[in-house]
CSV table of C-alpha atoms in Angstrom, one decimal:
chain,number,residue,atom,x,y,z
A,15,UNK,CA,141.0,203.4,305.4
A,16,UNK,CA,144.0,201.5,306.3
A,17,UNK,CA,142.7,198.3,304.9
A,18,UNK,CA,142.2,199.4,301.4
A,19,UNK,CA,145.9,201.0,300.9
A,20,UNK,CA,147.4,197.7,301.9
A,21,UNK,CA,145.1,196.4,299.0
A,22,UNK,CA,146.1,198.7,296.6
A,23,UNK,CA,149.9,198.7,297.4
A,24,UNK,CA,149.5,194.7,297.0
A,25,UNK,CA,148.0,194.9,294.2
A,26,UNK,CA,150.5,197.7,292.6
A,27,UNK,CA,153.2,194.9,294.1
A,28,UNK,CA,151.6,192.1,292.4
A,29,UNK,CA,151.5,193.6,289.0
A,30,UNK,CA,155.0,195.0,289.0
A,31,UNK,CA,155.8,191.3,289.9
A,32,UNK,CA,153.8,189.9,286.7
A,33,UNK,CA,155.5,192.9,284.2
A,34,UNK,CA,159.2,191.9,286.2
A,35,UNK,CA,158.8,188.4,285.0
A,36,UNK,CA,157.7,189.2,281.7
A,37,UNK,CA,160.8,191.7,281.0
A,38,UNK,CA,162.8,189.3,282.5
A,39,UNK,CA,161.7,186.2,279.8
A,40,UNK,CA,164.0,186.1,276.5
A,41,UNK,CA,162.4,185.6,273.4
A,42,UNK,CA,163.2,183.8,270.1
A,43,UNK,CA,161.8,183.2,266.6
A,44,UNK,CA,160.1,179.5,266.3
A,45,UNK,CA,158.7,178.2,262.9
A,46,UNK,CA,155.6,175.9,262.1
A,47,UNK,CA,156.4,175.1,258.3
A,48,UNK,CA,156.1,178.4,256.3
A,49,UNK,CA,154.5,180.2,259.7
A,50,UNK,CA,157.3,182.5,262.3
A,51,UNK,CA,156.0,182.7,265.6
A,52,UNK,CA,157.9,185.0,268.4
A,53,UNK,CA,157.5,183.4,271.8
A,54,UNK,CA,158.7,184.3,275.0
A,55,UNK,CA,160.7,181.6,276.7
A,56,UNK,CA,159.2,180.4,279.8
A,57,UNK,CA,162.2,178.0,281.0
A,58,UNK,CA,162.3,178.4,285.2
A,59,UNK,CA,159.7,177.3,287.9
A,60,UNK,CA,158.2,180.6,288.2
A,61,UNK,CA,158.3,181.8,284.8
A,62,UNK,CA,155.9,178.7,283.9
A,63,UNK,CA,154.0,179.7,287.1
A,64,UNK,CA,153.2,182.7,285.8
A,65,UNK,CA,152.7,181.9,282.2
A,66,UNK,CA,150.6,184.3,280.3
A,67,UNK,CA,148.3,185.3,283.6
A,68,UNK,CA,147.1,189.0,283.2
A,69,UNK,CA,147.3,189.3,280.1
A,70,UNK,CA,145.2,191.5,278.4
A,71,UNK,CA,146.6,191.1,274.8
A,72,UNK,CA,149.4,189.3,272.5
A,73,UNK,CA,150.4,189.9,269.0
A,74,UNK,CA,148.9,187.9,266.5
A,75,UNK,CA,152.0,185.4,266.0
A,76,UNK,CA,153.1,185.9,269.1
A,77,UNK,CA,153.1,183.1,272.2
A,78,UNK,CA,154.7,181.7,275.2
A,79,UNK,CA,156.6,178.5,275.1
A,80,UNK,CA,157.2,176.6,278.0
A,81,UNK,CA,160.3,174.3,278.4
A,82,UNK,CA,160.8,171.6,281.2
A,83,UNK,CA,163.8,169.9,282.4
A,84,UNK,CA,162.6,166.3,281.8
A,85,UNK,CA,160.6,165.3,279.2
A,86,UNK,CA,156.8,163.8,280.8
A,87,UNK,CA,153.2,164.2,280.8
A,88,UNK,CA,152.4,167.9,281.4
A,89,UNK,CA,149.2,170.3,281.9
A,90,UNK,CA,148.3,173.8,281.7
A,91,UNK,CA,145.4,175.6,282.8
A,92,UNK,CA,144.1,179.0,282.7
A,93,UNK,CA,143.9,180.4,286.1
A,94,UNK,CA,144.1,184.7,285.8
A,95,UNK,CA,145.0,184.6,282.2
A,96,UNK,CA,142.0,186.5,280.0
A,97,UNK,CA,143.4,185.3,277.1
A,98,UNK,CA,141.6,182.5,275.2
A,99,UNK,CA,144.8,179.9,274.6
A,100,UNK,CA,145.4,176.4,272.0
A,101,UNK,CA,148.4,175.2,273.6
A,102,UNK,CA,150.7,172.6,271.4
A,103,UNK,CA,152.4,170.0,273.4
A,104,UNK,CA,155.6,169.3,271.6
A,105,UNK,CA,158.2,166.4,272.2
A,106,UNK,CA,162.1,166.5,272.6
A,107,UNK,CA,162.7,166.4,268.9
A,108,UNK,CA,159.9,169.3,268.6
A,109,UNK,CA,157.1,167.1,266.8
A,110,UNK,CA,153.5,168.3,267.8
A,111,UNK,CA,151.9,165.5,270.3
A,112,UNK,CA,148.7,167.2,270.8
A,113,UNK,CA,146.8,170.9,270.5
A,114,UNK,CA,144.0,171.5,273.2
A,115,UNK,CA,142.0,174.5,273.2
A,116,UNK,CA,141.5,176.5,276.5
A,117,UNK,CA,139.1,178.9,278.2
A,118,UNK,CA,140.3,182.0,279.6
A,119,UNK,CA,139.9,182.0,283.5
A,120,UNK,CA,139.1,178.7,284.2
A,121,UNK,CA,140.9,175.7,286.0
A,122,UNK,CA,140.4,172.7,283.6
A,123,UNK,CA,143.2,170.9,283.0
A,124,UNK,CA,143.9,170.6,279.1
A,125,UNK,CA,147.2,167.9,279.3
A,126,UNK,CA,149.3,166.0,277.0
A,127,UNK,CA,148.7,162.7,275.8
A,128,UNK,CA,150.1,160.2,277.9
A,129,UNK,CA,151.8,158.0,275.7
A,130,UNK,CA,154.9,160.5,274.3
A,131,UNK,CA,156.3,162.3,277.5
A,132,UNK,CA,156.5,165.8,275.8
A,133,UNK,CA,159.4,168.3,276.6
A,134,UNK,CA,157.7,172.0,275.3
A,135,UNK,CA,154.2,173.3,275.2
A,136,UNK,CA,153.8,176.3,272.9
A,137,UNK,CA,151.0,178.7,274.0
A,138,UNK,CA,149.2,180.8,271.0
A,139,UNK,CA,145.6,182.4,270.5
A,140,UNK,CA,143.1,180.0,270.8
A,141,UNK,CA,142.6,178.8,266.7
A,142,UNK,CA,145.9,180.1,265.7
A,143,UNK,CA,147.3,176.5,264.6
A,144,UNK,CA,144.1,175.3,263.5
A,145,UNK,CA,143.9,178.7,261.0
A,146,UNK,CA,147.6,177.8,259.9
A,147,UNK,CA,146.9,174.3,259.2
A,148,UNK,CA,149.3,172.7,261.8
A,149,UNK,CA,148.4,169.4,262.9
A,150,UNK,CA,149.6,167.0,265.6
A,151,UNK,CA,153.3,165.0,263.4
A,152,UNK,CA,153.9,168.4,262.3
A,153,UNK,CA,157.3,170.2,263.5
A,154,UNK,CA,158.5,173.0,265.7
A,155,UNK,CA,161.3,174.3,264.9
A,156,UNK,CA,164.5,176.3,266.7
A,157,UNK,CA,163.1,174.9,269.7
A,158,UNK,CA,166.1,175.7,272.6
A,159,UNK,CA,167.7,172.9,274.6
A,160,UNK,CA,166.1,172.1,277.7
A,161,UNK,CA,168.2,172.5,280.6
């Protein structure tokens, strides 16, 4: 009996964790031409850990966007997130590298090309920039500075 309540309060734990970080992540208004998307910011080490894991749902313009320190090759996956993802990977002056689709629950890694190091990677429902017409050379904007 013991054994399952230390599950359960883990569990509780672990979930109050994931909703901590996500009320802890600002958001801000992005554009994509004509389009406004509202993303969470996922700036530190374990907001970008954590990502969109758990999940269950997202508004329809809605997404995450990750921002690292130094601008490189970078790859997501989709470990715990139910979610079915495209992910943009966006340089420092915010022009679309590449869009990869991605799986919910699995452990490919979907990366950025390697030839532009890429600073942002913008999370949305999987077909969401495909539906809007936005194509790799196309622009983010009011991307934040990276720190």
């Amino acid at each position: 009996m013991k054994n399952p309540l230390r599950r359960l309060c883990l569990s509780i734990a672990l979930l109050s964790c994931a909703s901590l970080v996500q009320a802890q992540t600002k958001s801000l208004q992005l554009s994509a031409g004509m389009h406004l998307i509202q993303a969470e910011v996922a700036a530190t080490e374990e907001q970008r850990e954590q990502g969109l894991m758990y999940r269950e749902k997202m508004p329809a313009n809605a997404g995450m966007l990750f921002v690292f320190g130094n601008p490189s090759t970078q790859c997501m996956w989709m470990k715990n997130t139910p979610l079915p993802l495209s992910v943009a990977f966006i340089d420092a002056s915010g022009k679309i590298v590449n869009i990869e689709d991605m799986q919910p629950h699995t452990l490919d890694s979907h990366c950025s090309t390697k030839t532009v190091p890429v600073r942002y990677a913008l999370e949305m429902h999987l077909g969401w920039f495909k539906q809007k017409n936005i194509k790799p050379g196309m622009s983010i904007g009011n991307l934040p500075a990276a720190h």
